Coordinates of C-alpha atoms and ligand atoms in Angstrom, one line a residue:
M1 CA -0.1 -0.1 0.2
Q2 CA 3.2 2.3 1.0
E3 CA 4.6 1.7 -2.7
E4 CA 1.3 2.4 -4.2
F5 CA 1.5 5.7 -2.8
T6 CA 5.3 6.3 -3.2
L7 CA 4.7 5.4 -7.2
K8 CA 1.8 7.6 -7.4
R9 CA 3.4 10.6 -5.6
M10 CA 5.1 13.6 -8.2
P11 CA 8.9 13.8 -7.8
T12 CA 9.7 15.8 -4.4
G13 CA 11.8 17.9 -6.4
F14 CA 8.8 19.2 -8.6
V15 CA 7.0 19.9 -5.4
L16 CA 9.8 22.0 -4.3
G17 CA 10.2 23.9 -7.7
V18 CA 6.2 24.5 -7.3
V19 CA 6.9 25.7 -4.0
I20 CA 9.6 28.1 -4.5
V21 CA 7.9 29.4 -8.1
C22 CA 4.9 30.5 -5.9
L23 CA 7.4 31.9 -2.6
S24 CA 9.9 34.0 -5.4
P25 CA 7.5 36.9 -6.1
F26 CA 6.8 37.4 -2.4
V27 CA 10.9 37.8 -2.3
L28 CA 11.2 39.3 -5.3
T29 CA 8.7 42.3 -3.9
L30 CA 10.8 42.1 -1.1
L31 CA 14.0 42.9 -3.1
G32 CA 11.9 45.6 -4.9
F33 CA 10.8 44.4 -8.0
D34 CA 8.1 45.3 -9.9
F35 CA 6.0 43.2 -12.0
G36 CA 3.1 46.1 -12.8
N37 CA 2.4 47.6 -16.1
H38 CA 2.9 51.2 -15.7
T39 CA 1.8 54.2 -18.6
Q40 CA 2.4 57.5 -18.5
E41 CA -0.9 59.6 -18.7
L42 CA -2.3 60.2 -22.0
V43 CA -2.7 63.8 -22.9
W44 CA -5.5 64.1 -25.0
S45 CA -4.6 67.4 -26.3
E46 CA -1.7 66.4 -28.3
L47 CA -3.3 63.8 -29.9
P48 CA -4.6 65.9 -32.9
Q49 CA -0.9 67.0 -33.5
L50 CA 0.4 63.8 -34.2
T51 CA 0.5 62.1 -37.6
A52 CA -2.0 58.8 -37.8
T53 CA 0.6 56.6 -37.1
E54 CA 2.0 58.4 -34.1
Q55 CA -1.5 58.3 -32.8
T56 CA -1.5 54.6 -33.2
N57 CA 1.6 54.3 -31.5
V58 CA 0.7 56.6 -28.7
L59 CA -2.5 54.3 -28.3
F60 CA -0.6 51.0 -28.4
Y61 CA 2.0 52.0 -26.0
R62 CA -0.8 52.8 -23.4
L63 CA -1.8 49.0 -23.5
P64 CA 1.0 47.2 -22.2
G65 CA -1.2 46.1 -18.9
A66 CA -3.8 44.7 -21.2
F67 CA -1.8 42.7 -23.4
T68 CA 0.3 41.2 -20.7
H69 CA -3.3 40.4 -19.0
A70 CA -4.7 38.9 -22.0
L71 CA -1.1 36.6 -22.8
L72 CA -1.3 35.6 -19.1
E73 CA -5.1 34.7 -19.3
W74 CA -4.8 32.7 -22.8
T75 CA -1.7 30.9 -21.3
A76 CA -4.0 29.5 -18.6
F77 CA -6.4 28.7 -21.2
C78 CA -4.2 26.7 -23.4
A79 CA -3.2 24.6 -20.2
A80 CA -6.7 23.8 -19.3
L81 CA -7.4 23.0 -23.0
F82 CA -4.2 20.7 -22.9
T83 CA -5.3 19.2 -19.8
V84 CA -8.6 18.1 -21.0
L85 CA -7.3 16.7 -24.1
L86 CA -4.9 14.5 -22.1
A87 CA -7.4 13.5 -19.7
F88 CA -9.7 12.2 -22.8
S89 CA -6.8 10.6 -24.1
Q90 CA -6.4 8.7 -21.0
F91 CA -9.6 7.8 -20.6
R92 CA -9.2 6.3 -23.6
M93 CA -6.7 4.1 -22.2
S94 CA -7.8 3.1 -18.7
G95 CA -12.0 3.4 -19.3
D96 CA -11.5 5.8 -16.0
V97 CA -13.9 8.7 -15.9
T98 CA -12.5 10.1 -13.1
T99 CA -9.5 12.1 -14.5
P100 CA -12.0 13.3 -17.7
I101 CA -14.6 14.8 -15.8
I102 CA -12.2 16.5 -13.3
G103 CA -9.9 17.9 -16.7
M104 CA -13.7 18.9 -17.6
A105 CA -14.0 20.8 -14.9
L106 CA -10.5 22.6 -15.0
F107 CA -11.7 23.1 -18.9
C108 CA -14.7 24.6 -17.8
A109 CA -13.0 27.3 -15.4
G110 CA -10.2 27.6 -18.2
S111 CA -12.8 28.9 -20.9
M112 CA -14.1 31.3 -17.8
D113 CA -10.6 33.0 -18.3
A114 CA -10.7 32.8 -22.3
F115 CA -14.2 34.4 -22.0
Q116 CA -12.4 37.3 -19.5
T117 CA -9.7 38.0 -22.0
L118 CA -12.0 38.3 -24.9
A119 CA -14.3 40.5 -22.8
A120 CA -11.6 42.5 -21.7
A121 CA -9.7 43.2 -25.1
H122 CA -13.6 43.7 -26.6
L123 CA -13.1 41.0 -28.8
I124 CA -16.7 39.5 -27.6
D125 CA -19.6 41.9 -27.3
D126 CA -20.2 43.6 -23.7
D127 CA -22.0 46.4 -22.1
V128 CA -19.3 47.0 -19.1
A129 CA -16.1 49.2 -18.8
N130 CA -13.0 47.1 -18.4
Q131 CA -12.5 48.4 -14.6
D132 CA -15.7 47.2 -13.8
L133 CA -15.7 43.6 -16.0
I134 CA -11.9 42.7 -15.2
P135 CA -12.2 42.3 -11.8
F136 CA -15.7 41.2 -11.7
T137 CA -15.3 38.4 -13.9
W138 CA -11.9 37.7 -12.2
V139 CA -13.9 37.0 -8.9
I140 CA -16.8 35.2 -10.7
G141 CA -14.2 33.2 -12.8
R142 CA -12.0 31.9 -9.4
I143 CA -15.0 31.2 -7.6
F144 CA -16.5 29.1 -10.5
N145 CA -12.9 27.3 -10.9
A146 CA -12.9 26.5 -7.1
L147 CA -16.3 25.5 -7.0
I148 CA -16.7 23.2 -9.8
M149 CA -13.2 21.7 -9.1
I150 CA -14.7 20.9 -5.7
V151 CA -18.1 19.3 -7.4
G152 CA -15.8 17.4 -10.0
V153 CA -13.6 16.0 -7.5
G154 CA -16.0 16.0 -4.9
L155 CA -18.2 13.3 -7.5
F156 CA -16.0 10.9 -6.9
L157 CA -15.6 10.7 -3.0
G158 CA -17.0 7.9 -0.8
K159 CA -20.3 6.6 -2.3
G160 CA -19.3 8.7 -5.5
V161 CA -17.0 5.9 -6.4
Q162 CA -20.0 4.1 -7.9
Y163 CA -20.2 7.1 -10.5
R164 CA -17.5 5.8 -12.5
R165 CA -19.3 2.8 -14.0
F166 CA -21.4 4.6 -15.9
G167 CA -18.7 5.0 -18.0
T168 CA -19.1 7.5 -21.3
P169 CA -22.3 8.9 -21.3
F170 CA -22.3 9.8 -17.9
L171 CA -19.0 11.3 -18.5
L172 CA -20.5 13.1 -21.7
L173 CA -23.9 14.5 -19.1
V174 CA -21.4 15.6 -16.7
S175 CA -19.1 17.4 -19.0
L176 CA -22.2 18.9 -21.2
L177 CA -23.6 20.4 -17.5
F178 CA -20.3 21.9 -16.7
I179 CA -20.1 23.7 -20.3
L180 CA -23.5 25.0 -19.9
L181 CA -22.8 26.2 -16.3
A182 CA -20.0 28.2 -17.4
Y183 CA -21.5 29.2 -20.8
G184 CA -24.7 30.7 -18.7
I185 CA -22.2 32.7 -16.4
I186 CA -20.4 33.9 -19.0
S187 CA -23.1 35.3 -20.8
Y188 CA -24.8 36.7 -17.7
C189 CA -21.7 39.0 -17.2
A190 CA -21.3 40.1 -20.8
H191 CA -24.8 41.6 -20.8
S192 CA -25.1 42.7 -17.1
D193 CA -25.8 46.7 -17.2
I194 CA -23.5 47.3 -13.6
L195 CA -21.3 44.8 -11.8
P196 CA -20.6 45.3 -8.1
Q197 CA -17.5 46.9 -6.7
T198 CA -14.7 44.5 -6.3
Q199 CA -11.8 46.8 -5.7
Y200 CA -11.1 48.7 -2.8
P201 CA -7.7 50.2 -3.1
D202 CA -7.8 52.0 0.5
N203 CA -8.6 49.0 2.6
F204 CA -6.2 46.3 4.0
I205 CA -8.3 43.8 2.0
T206 CA -8.2 45.2 -1.0
R207 CA -10.6 42.7 -3.2
P208 CA -13.4 41.3 -0.3
Y209 CA -14.4 39.4 -3.0
D210 CA -11.8 37.2 -3.5
L211 CA -11.8 36.1 0.1
I212 CA -14.4 33.4 -0.8
P213 CA -12.2 31.7 -3.5
L214 CA -9.0 31.7 -1.4
L215 CA -10.9 29.7 1.4
L216 CA -12.7 27.6 -1.4
F217 CA -9.2 26.6 -2.9
A218 CA -7.7 26.4 0.8
F219 CA -10.4 23.8 1.7
A220 CA -9.8 22.0 -1.4
G221 CA -6.2 21.7 -1.1
L222 CA -6.2 21.1 2.9
Y223 CA -8.9 18.3 2.8
L224 CA -10.8 17.5 -0.6
Y225 CA -7.7 17.2 -3.0
P226 CA -6.2 14.9 0.0
K227 CA -9.1 12.9 0.5
F228 CA -9.5 12.0 -3.4
Y229 CA -5.9 11.5 -3.6
R230 CA -6.2 8.7 -0.6
Q231 CA -9.2 7.3 -2.1
Q232 CA -7.7 7.0 -5.8
P233 CA -4.1 7.7 -5.4
S234 CA -2.7 9.0 -8.8
L235 CA -0.4 11.4 -9.8
F236 CA -2.5 13.4 -11.2
A237 CA -4.7 13.5 -8.0
H238 CA -1.1 14.1 -6.1
A239 CA -0.8 17.1 -8.6
L240 CA -4.3 18.3 -7.8
I241 CA -3.2 18.9 -4.3
I242 CA 0.2 20.6 -5.2
S243 CA -1.9 23.0 -7.7
A244 CA -3.8 24.2 -4.4
V245 CA -0.5 26.2 -3.2
P246 CA 0.0 28.4 -6.3
E247 CA -4.4 28.6 -6.3
V248 CA -4.3 29.8 -2.7
V249 CA -0.9 32.1 -3.2
V250 CA -3.3 33.7 -6.4
Q251 CA -5.7 34.4 -4.1
L252 CA -3.5 36.1 -1.3
N253 CA -2.0 38.3 -4.1
M254 CA -5.6 39.5 -5.2
V255 CA -7.0 39.3 -1.6
F256 CA -4.2 41.7 0.1
G257 CA -2.1 43.2 -2.9
S258 CA -3.6 44.0 -5.9
T259 CA -5.2 47.7 -5.9
A260 CA -5.8 48.3 -9.7
L261 CA -6.1 46.8 -12.8
F262 CA -2.6 45.1 -14.0
D263 CA -0.6 46.3 -11.0
H264 CA 2.0 44.1 -9.1
H265 CA -0.1 42.0 -7.5
F266 CA -2.6 41.6 -10.3
N267 CA 0.5 40.2 -12.5
I268 CA 1.5 38.0 -10.3
A269 CA -1.6 36.5 -9.5
H270 CA -2.0 35.7 -13.1
F271 CA 1.0 34.4 -13.5
L272 CA 0.5 32.0 -10.7
K273 CA -2.8 31.0 -11.9
I274 CA -1.0 29.6 -15.1
V275 CA 1.1 27.7 -12.6
A276 CA -1.9 26.2 -10.9
Y277 CA -3.3 25.0 -14.1
V278 CA 0.0 24.0 -15.3
V279 CA 1.0 21.5 -12.0
P280 CA -2.2 19.2 -12.8
M281 CA -1.5 19.0 -16.6
L282 CA 1.8 17.9 -15.7
G283 CA 0.4 15.3 -13.4
L284 CA -1.5 14.1 -15.7
T285 CA 1.1 14.0 -18.7
L286 CA 2.9 11.6 -16.3
D287 CA -0.1 9.8 -15.5
Y288 CA -0.6 9.4 -19.4
I289 CA 3.3 8.2 -19.8
R290 CA 3.0 5.7 -16.8
T291 CA -0.6 4.3 -17.9
Y292 CA 1.0 4.1 -21.2
Q293 CA 4.2 1.8 -20.2
E294 CA 2.2 -0.1 -17.9
Q295 CA 0.1 -0.9 -21.2
Q296 CA 2.9 -1.8 -22.8
R297 CA 4.4 -3.9 -20.3
S298 CA 1.7 -5.9 -19.9
A299 CA 0.9 -6.3 -23.5
A300 CA 4.6 -7.6 -24.0
A301 CA 4.0 -10.0 -20.8
L302 CA 0.9 -11.6 -22.4
D303 CA 2.5 -12.1 -25.7
E304 CA 5.6 -13.5 -23.8
L305 CA 2.6 -15.6 -22.1
N306 CA 1.3 -16.5 -25.4
Q307 CA 4.0 -17.7 -26.6
K308 CA 4.9 -19.7 -24.0
L309 CA 1.3 -21.4 -24.0
A310 CA 1.8 -22.2 -27.7
S311 CA 5.0 -23.8 -27.1
S312 CA 3.7 -25.9 -24.4
N313 CA 0.7 -26.6 -26.3
A314 CA 3.2 -27.6 -29.2
E315 CA 5.1 -30.2 -26.8
L316 CA 2.0 -31.8 -25.6
A317 CA 0.5 -32.5 -28.7
A318 CA 4.1 -34.0 -29.8
S319 CA 4.3 -35.7 -26.9
N320 CA 0.4 -37.1 -27.1
A321 CA 1.3 -37.8 -31.0
E322 CA 4.2 -39.9 -29.7
L323 CA 2.0 -41.8 -27.0
E324 CA -0.3 -43.0 -29.3
Q325 CA 2.1 -43.9 -31.9
F326 CA 3.8 -45.7 -29.3
A327 CA 0.4 -47.8 -28.1
Y328 CA -0.4 -48.5 -32.1
I329 CA 2.8 -49.7 -32.6
A330 CA 2.9 -51.6 -29.2
S331 CA -1.0 -53.0 -30.2
H332 CA 0.0 -53.6 -33.3
D333 CA 3.1 -55.7 -32.5
L334 CA 1.7 -57.7 -30.1
Q335 CA -1.0 -59.1 -32.3
E336 CA 1.4 -61.4 -34.0
P337 CA 3.1 -63.0 -31.0
L338 CA -0.1 -63.5 -29.6
R339 CA -1.9 -65.0 -32.5
T340 CA 1.0 -67.5 -32.2
V341 CA 0.4 -68.5 -28.8
T342 CA -3.4 -68.5 -29.2
S343 CA -3.1 -70.8 -31.9
F344 CA -0.7 -72.9 -30.2
L345 CA -3.0 -73.1 -27.3
Q346 CA -5.8 -74.4 -30.1
L347 CA -3.4 -76.9 -31.3
L348 CA -2.2 -78.3 -27.6
Q349 CA -6.1 -78.5 -26.8
S350 CA -7.0 -80.1 -29.9
D351 CA -3.9 -82.5 -30.4
T352 CA -5.6 -86.0 -28.8
D353 CA -2.1 -87.5 -28.9
T354 CA -0.7 -85.3 -26.3
K355 CA -1.4 -86.5 -23.1
V356 CA -2.1 -83.6 -20.7
S357 CA -3.4 -84.2 -17.3
Q358 CA -6.7 -82.9 -15.7
D359 CA -5.1 -79.8 -14.0
G360 CA -3.1 -79.2 -17.3
E361 CA -6.4 -79.3 -19.0
K362 CA -7.3 -76.7 -16.7
Y363 CA -4.3 -74.8 -16.7
L364 CA -4.6 -75.0 -20.7
S365 CA -8.2 -73.6 -20.7
F366 CA -6.9 -70.6 -17.8
A367 CA -4.5 -69.9 -20.8
M368 CA -6.8 -70.2 -23.4
E369 CA -9.3 -67.3 -21.9
G370 CA -6.2 -65.5 -20.8
S371 CA -5.5 -65.1 -24.5
A372 CA -8.8 -64.4 -26.0
R373 CA -8.8 -61.1 -23.2
M374 CA -5.3 -60.3 -24.3
K375 CA -6.4 -60.3 -28.2
C376 CA -9.5 -57.8 -26.8
L377 CA -7.3 -55.7 -25.0
V378 CA -5.0 -55.5 -27.8
E379 CA -7.5 -54.9 -30.0
G380 CA -9.1 -52.0 -28.2
L381 CA -6.0 -50.6 -28.0
L382 CA -5.6 -50.8 -31.5
D383 CA -8.8 -48.9 -32.1
F384 CA -8.2 -46.3 -29.5
S385 CA -4.5 -45.2 -30.8
R386 CA -6.2 -45.1 -34.5
L387 CA -8.7 -42.5 -33.1
G388 CA -5.6 -40.3 -32.8
S389 CA -4.3 -40.6 -35.9
S390 CA -7.1 -40.7 -38.2
Q391 CA -8.6 -37.8 -40.0
T392 CA -12.1 -36.0 -38.9
D393 CA -14.3 -35.5 -41.6
L394 CA -16.6 -33.0 -40.1
Q395 CA -19.8 -32.5 -42.4
R396 CA -23.4 -32.3 -42.1
V397 CA -24.8 -35.6 -40.5
D398 CA -28.7 -37.1 -39.7
S399 CA -28.1 -38.3 -36.5
A400 CA -31.3 -39.8 -36.6
A401 CA -30.2 -41.6 -39.6
V402 CA -27.1 -42.7 -37.4
V403 CA -29.1 -43.8 -34.5
Q404 CA -31.3 -45.4 -36.5
T405 CA -28.0 -48.0 -38.2
V406 CA -26.6 -48.5 -34.5
L407 CA -29.9 -49.7 -33.2
Q408 CA -30.2 -52.3 -36.4
D409 CA -26.7 -53.3 -35.8
L410 CA -27.8 -53.9 -31.8
E411 CA -30.8 -55.9 -32.8
V412 CA -29.7 -58.8 -31.1
S413 CA -29.0 -57.0 -27.9
I414 CA -32.3 -55.3 -28.2
R415 CA -33.7 -58.6 -28.4
D416 CA -32.4 -60.6 -26.0
G417 CA -32.9 -57.8 -23.3
A418 CA -36.3 -57.2 -24.6
A419 CA -35.5 -53.4 -24.4
Q420 CA -37.7 -50.4 -24.6
I421 CA -35.7 -47.9 -26.9
E422 CA -37.6 -44.5 -27.4
V423 CA -36.1 -42.4 -29.6
G424 CA -36.6 -38.4 -29.7
R425 CA -36.6 -35.7 -32.1
L426 CA -32.7 -35.6 -33.7
P427 CA -31.2 -33.0 -35.6
M428 CA -28.8 -32.6 -38.4
V429 CA -25.1 -31.9 -36.9
Q430 CA -21.7 -31.0 -37.6
A431 CA -20.0 -34.3 -37.1
D432 CA -17.6 -36.9 -38.8
K433 CA -20.3 -39.8 -39.5
N434 CA -18.1 -42.9 -38.3
L435 CA -17.3 -40.8 -35.0
L436 CA -20.7 -40.3 -34.0
Y437 CA -21.7 -43.8 -34.9
Q438 CA -19.0 -45.2 -32.8
L439 CA -19.9 -42.7 -29.7
L440 CA -23.7 -43.8 -30.2
Q441 CA -22.9 -47.5 -30.6
N442 CA -20.6 -47.6 -27.6
L443 CA -23.1 -45.8 -25.4
L444 CA -26.2 -47.5 -26.5
A445 CA -24.1 -51.1 -26.0
N446 CA -23.4 -50.0 -22.2
A447 CA -27.2 -49.2 -22.1
L448 CA -28.1 -52.4 -23.0
K449 CA -25.1 -54.3 -21.2
Y450 CA -25.6 -52.8 -17.6
R451 CA -29.2 -53.0 -17.7
A452 CA -31.6 -53.7 -15.0
D453 CA -34.6 -56.3 -15.1
Q454 CA -36.8 -54.5 -17.7
S455 CA -34.4 -52.0 -19.6
K456 CA -35.5 -49.0 -20.9
I457 CA -33.8 -46.4 -23.1
H458 CA -34.4 -43.0 -24.3
I459 CA -32.2 -41.3 -26.8
K460 CA -33.0 -37.6 -27.9
A461 CA -31.2 -33.9 -28.4
E462 CA -32.0 -30.8 -26.8
W463 CA -30.7 -27.0 -28.1
F464 CA -29.3 -25.0 -25.6
E465 CA -26.1 -22.1 -25.0
E466 CA -25.7 -22.8 -28.9
R467 CA -24.9 -26.2 -28.7
W468 CA -26.9 -29.5 -29.4
H469 CA -27.1 -31.9 -25.9
F470 CA -27.8 -35.7 -27.1
S471 CA -28.7 -37.9 -24.0
V472 CA -28.8 -41.6 -23.5
Q473 CA -31.0 -42.3 -20.6
D474 CA -31.1 -45.9 -19.4
N475 CA -33.0 -47.5 -15.8
G476 CA -29.9 -49.5 -15.2
I477 CA -27.5 -50.2 -12.7
G478 CA -26.2 -46.9 -12.5
M479 CA -23.0 -46.0 -10.5
E480 CA -22.0 -44.1 -7.7
Q481 CA -21.2 -39.9 -8.0
K482 CA -17.5 -40.7 -7.1
H483 CA -16.9 -43.0 -10.5
H484 CA -18.5 -40.4 -12.7
E485 CA -15.1 -38.7 -14.2
R486 CA -12.7 -42.1 -13.7
I487 CA -15.1 -44.1 -16.0
F488 CA -14.3 -42.0 -19.1
Q489 CA -10.5 -43.3 -18.5
I490 CA -8.9 -46.0 -20.5
F491 CA -9.3 -49.5 -18.7
Q492 CA -11.1 -47.8 -15.8
R493 CA -14.0 -50.6 -15.2
L494 CA -16.2 -50.5 -12.0
H495 CA -17.3 -54.6 -12.3
G496 CA -15.0 -57.7 -12.9
Q497 CA -14.8 -60.0 -15.9
N498 CA -17.1 -62.7 -14.0
E499 CA -19.9 -59.7 -13.8
Y500 CA -19.9 -57.7 -17.1
S501 CA -17.7 -58.5 -19.7
G502 CA -15.6 -55.3 -21.3
V503 CA -11.7 -54.1 -21.6
G504 CA -12.9 -50.5 -20.0
I505 CA -12.0 -48.5 -23.8
G506 CA -15.5 -47.9 -24.7
L507 CA -16.4 -44.9 -22.8
A508 CA -12.5 -43.6 -23.3
M509 CA -13.2 -43.7 -27.1
C510 CA -16.5 -42.1 -26.5
K511 CA -14.7 -39.0 -24.6
K512 CA -11.8 -39.0 -27.4
I513 CA -14.3 -38.7 -30.4
A514 CA -16.9 -36.0 -28.2
E515 CA -13.6 -33.8 -28.0
R516 CA -12.4 -34.4 -31.3
L517 CA -16.3 -33.0 -32.7
G518 CA -15.7 -30.0 -30.7
G519 CA -18.3 -31.0 -27.8
Q520 CA -18.2 -32.6 -24.4
I521 CA -19.5 -36.1 -22.5
W522 CA -20.2 -36.3 -19.5
V523 CA -22.5 -38.5 -16.8
E524 CA -25.4 -37.9 -14.6
S525 CA -25.9 -41.4 -12.7
E526 CA -27.5 -42.9 -9.3
L527 CA -26.7 -46.2 -8.0
G528 CA -29.1 -48.9 -8.9
V529 CA -31.4 -46.1 -10.6
G530 CA -29.8 -45.5 -13.8
S531 CA -27.6 -43.3 -16.0
T532 CA -27.8 -40.4 -18.4
F533 CA -24.8 -39.9 -20.8
F534 CA -24.8 -36.6 -22.5
F535 CA -22.6 -35.5 -25.1
S536 CA -22.4 -32.0 -26.6
L537 CA -22.4 -31.2 -30.6
A538 CA -22.6 -28.2 -32.7
A539 CA -25.3 -27.4 -35.2
V540 CA -24.9 -27.5 -38.4
R541 CA -23.3 -24.4 -39.8
Ligands
ADP1 P1 -16.7 -51.7 -20.8 O1 -18.0 -51.3 -20.8 O2 -15.5 -52.2 -21.7 O3 -16.3 -51.8 -19.3 P2 -16.5 -48.8 -21.2 O4 -15.3 -47.5 -21.0 O5 -17.4 -48.8 -21.9 O6 -15.9 -50.3 -20.8 O7 -17.3 -48.2 -19.3 C1 -16.2 -48.4 -18.3 C2 -17.2 -48.7 -16.8 O8 -18.4 -47.8 -17.1 C3 -17.5 -50.0 -17.1 O9 -16.9 -50.7 -16.7 C4 -19.2 -49.8 -16.2 O10 -18.9 -49.9 -14.7 C5 -18.9 -48.4 -16.2 N1 -20.9 -47.9 -17.2 C6 -20.3 -47.8 -18.4 N2 -21.4 -47.6 -18.9 C7 -22.8 -47.6 -18.3 C8 -24.1 -48.0 -18.2 N3 -24.8 -47.2 -18.8 N4 -24.7 -48.0 -16.7 C9 -24.1 -48.1 -15.7 N5 -22.2 -48.3 -16.1 C10 -21.7 -48.0 -16.6

């Protein structure tokens, strides 16, 4: 946790730098520096004697204060604009609406500054003189700035965190509200006939209205921003806390210093206001770079993981293929010596010339049984390993027709067990006809083999979750839950040869076939009640 906070903290050098920049105007003031714009009184009577160019020059040189003001305000607006653009780019990367909403709040505050500049330069329509307009719109802009930031940040405190999940629509709605609010205030100021007095040059508090934003910024810097940072630590959130320092110093300059337009404290305040915009902008830039780096890193890690996965998959496939090849060769090559053993045992049994004791005959018949069983095992293993190497020929298959063929082939067993077979409506599926035949044949043969007295078997298919789910249900001997997975492993049987014949390969084959057809197989069963085997298949494309 501590480490998280350390990582999401602006560098100490940066914090110190901001504090020094904020304090330096005080120091420079003490050293006698003056940042005010001073112009000599205009002597109107002299104007007519001057040429047109000279007149323009005289008037032009009367405006350094206005130019400085316009430049400073415009720079602050550009920083706010850049911040909101950056906030939206980060939103695209992280999907978190917090930053763009706060960025939008900053931008709305910045647009108020832009308006103030345009109005002061008379570039937009207004009905008020600059002496009233600039100080009033300044203080309104500052209150708006502080309030909108408090609302913007406050939205995400406490339970407000839930707003984050509303995503883009919420972001757009809040942004629109902020812009409408900024526009409303701007339009009101521009068209007011009389604006209240905001400057009192002779008082200790020269701009009393500026006390309001001073308190608001102090509240934000001391309480709100730190709380927000603790809740959602980020470089941007930390930079917001730091930005409260220049904001407060700006207000101190205005409340206790500035007595006239474009004077020493007025210009310092305007300059520090830019610093207050630039600090969160830099925090956001660093956040943006970090988010980008993290994304690059996780993309690289994902790539590496994918490569590892692909190579282990290839290794697994190779070792599986090797095992299948081994099983195939072993079972194939075992057939020959097995045939020899069986035929010599048969010769021995049928040879009347060879005298065999009673015990010897018994042993001979055990040996014959053993070799017959081994033959079944070897053949089963061969079939199983052949499955791995054969091609899967996926095509449109009528599963109802396949079931009918299986039932015809199992006719003898069905008749022997007097089994009642019910077949529901079966669909066309995407499968390999031979494999589907083997799968159904194994399941139905088992349902007939592991039957109770009166065998009832129900075959049907249901469509859900974009797949066909086939089921073969019987009312046979069933099995306990603990065997439900085990029976699908090769050579796993629940009964001895003397109870039910078999080699324990059928269900392992079924599992392999279901997987090759892109589906799955599983069983639901209860001992003494019956079993239902399910397998899923894709529909026809
Ligand atoms: P085999 O039938 O040759 O033993 P299988 O792989 O087909 O091999 O089946 C494995 C085991 O699963 C069987 O030995 C049997 O115990 C159990 N089993 C399979 N199908 C059923 C069924 N329909 N009802 C009860 N048990 C079954």
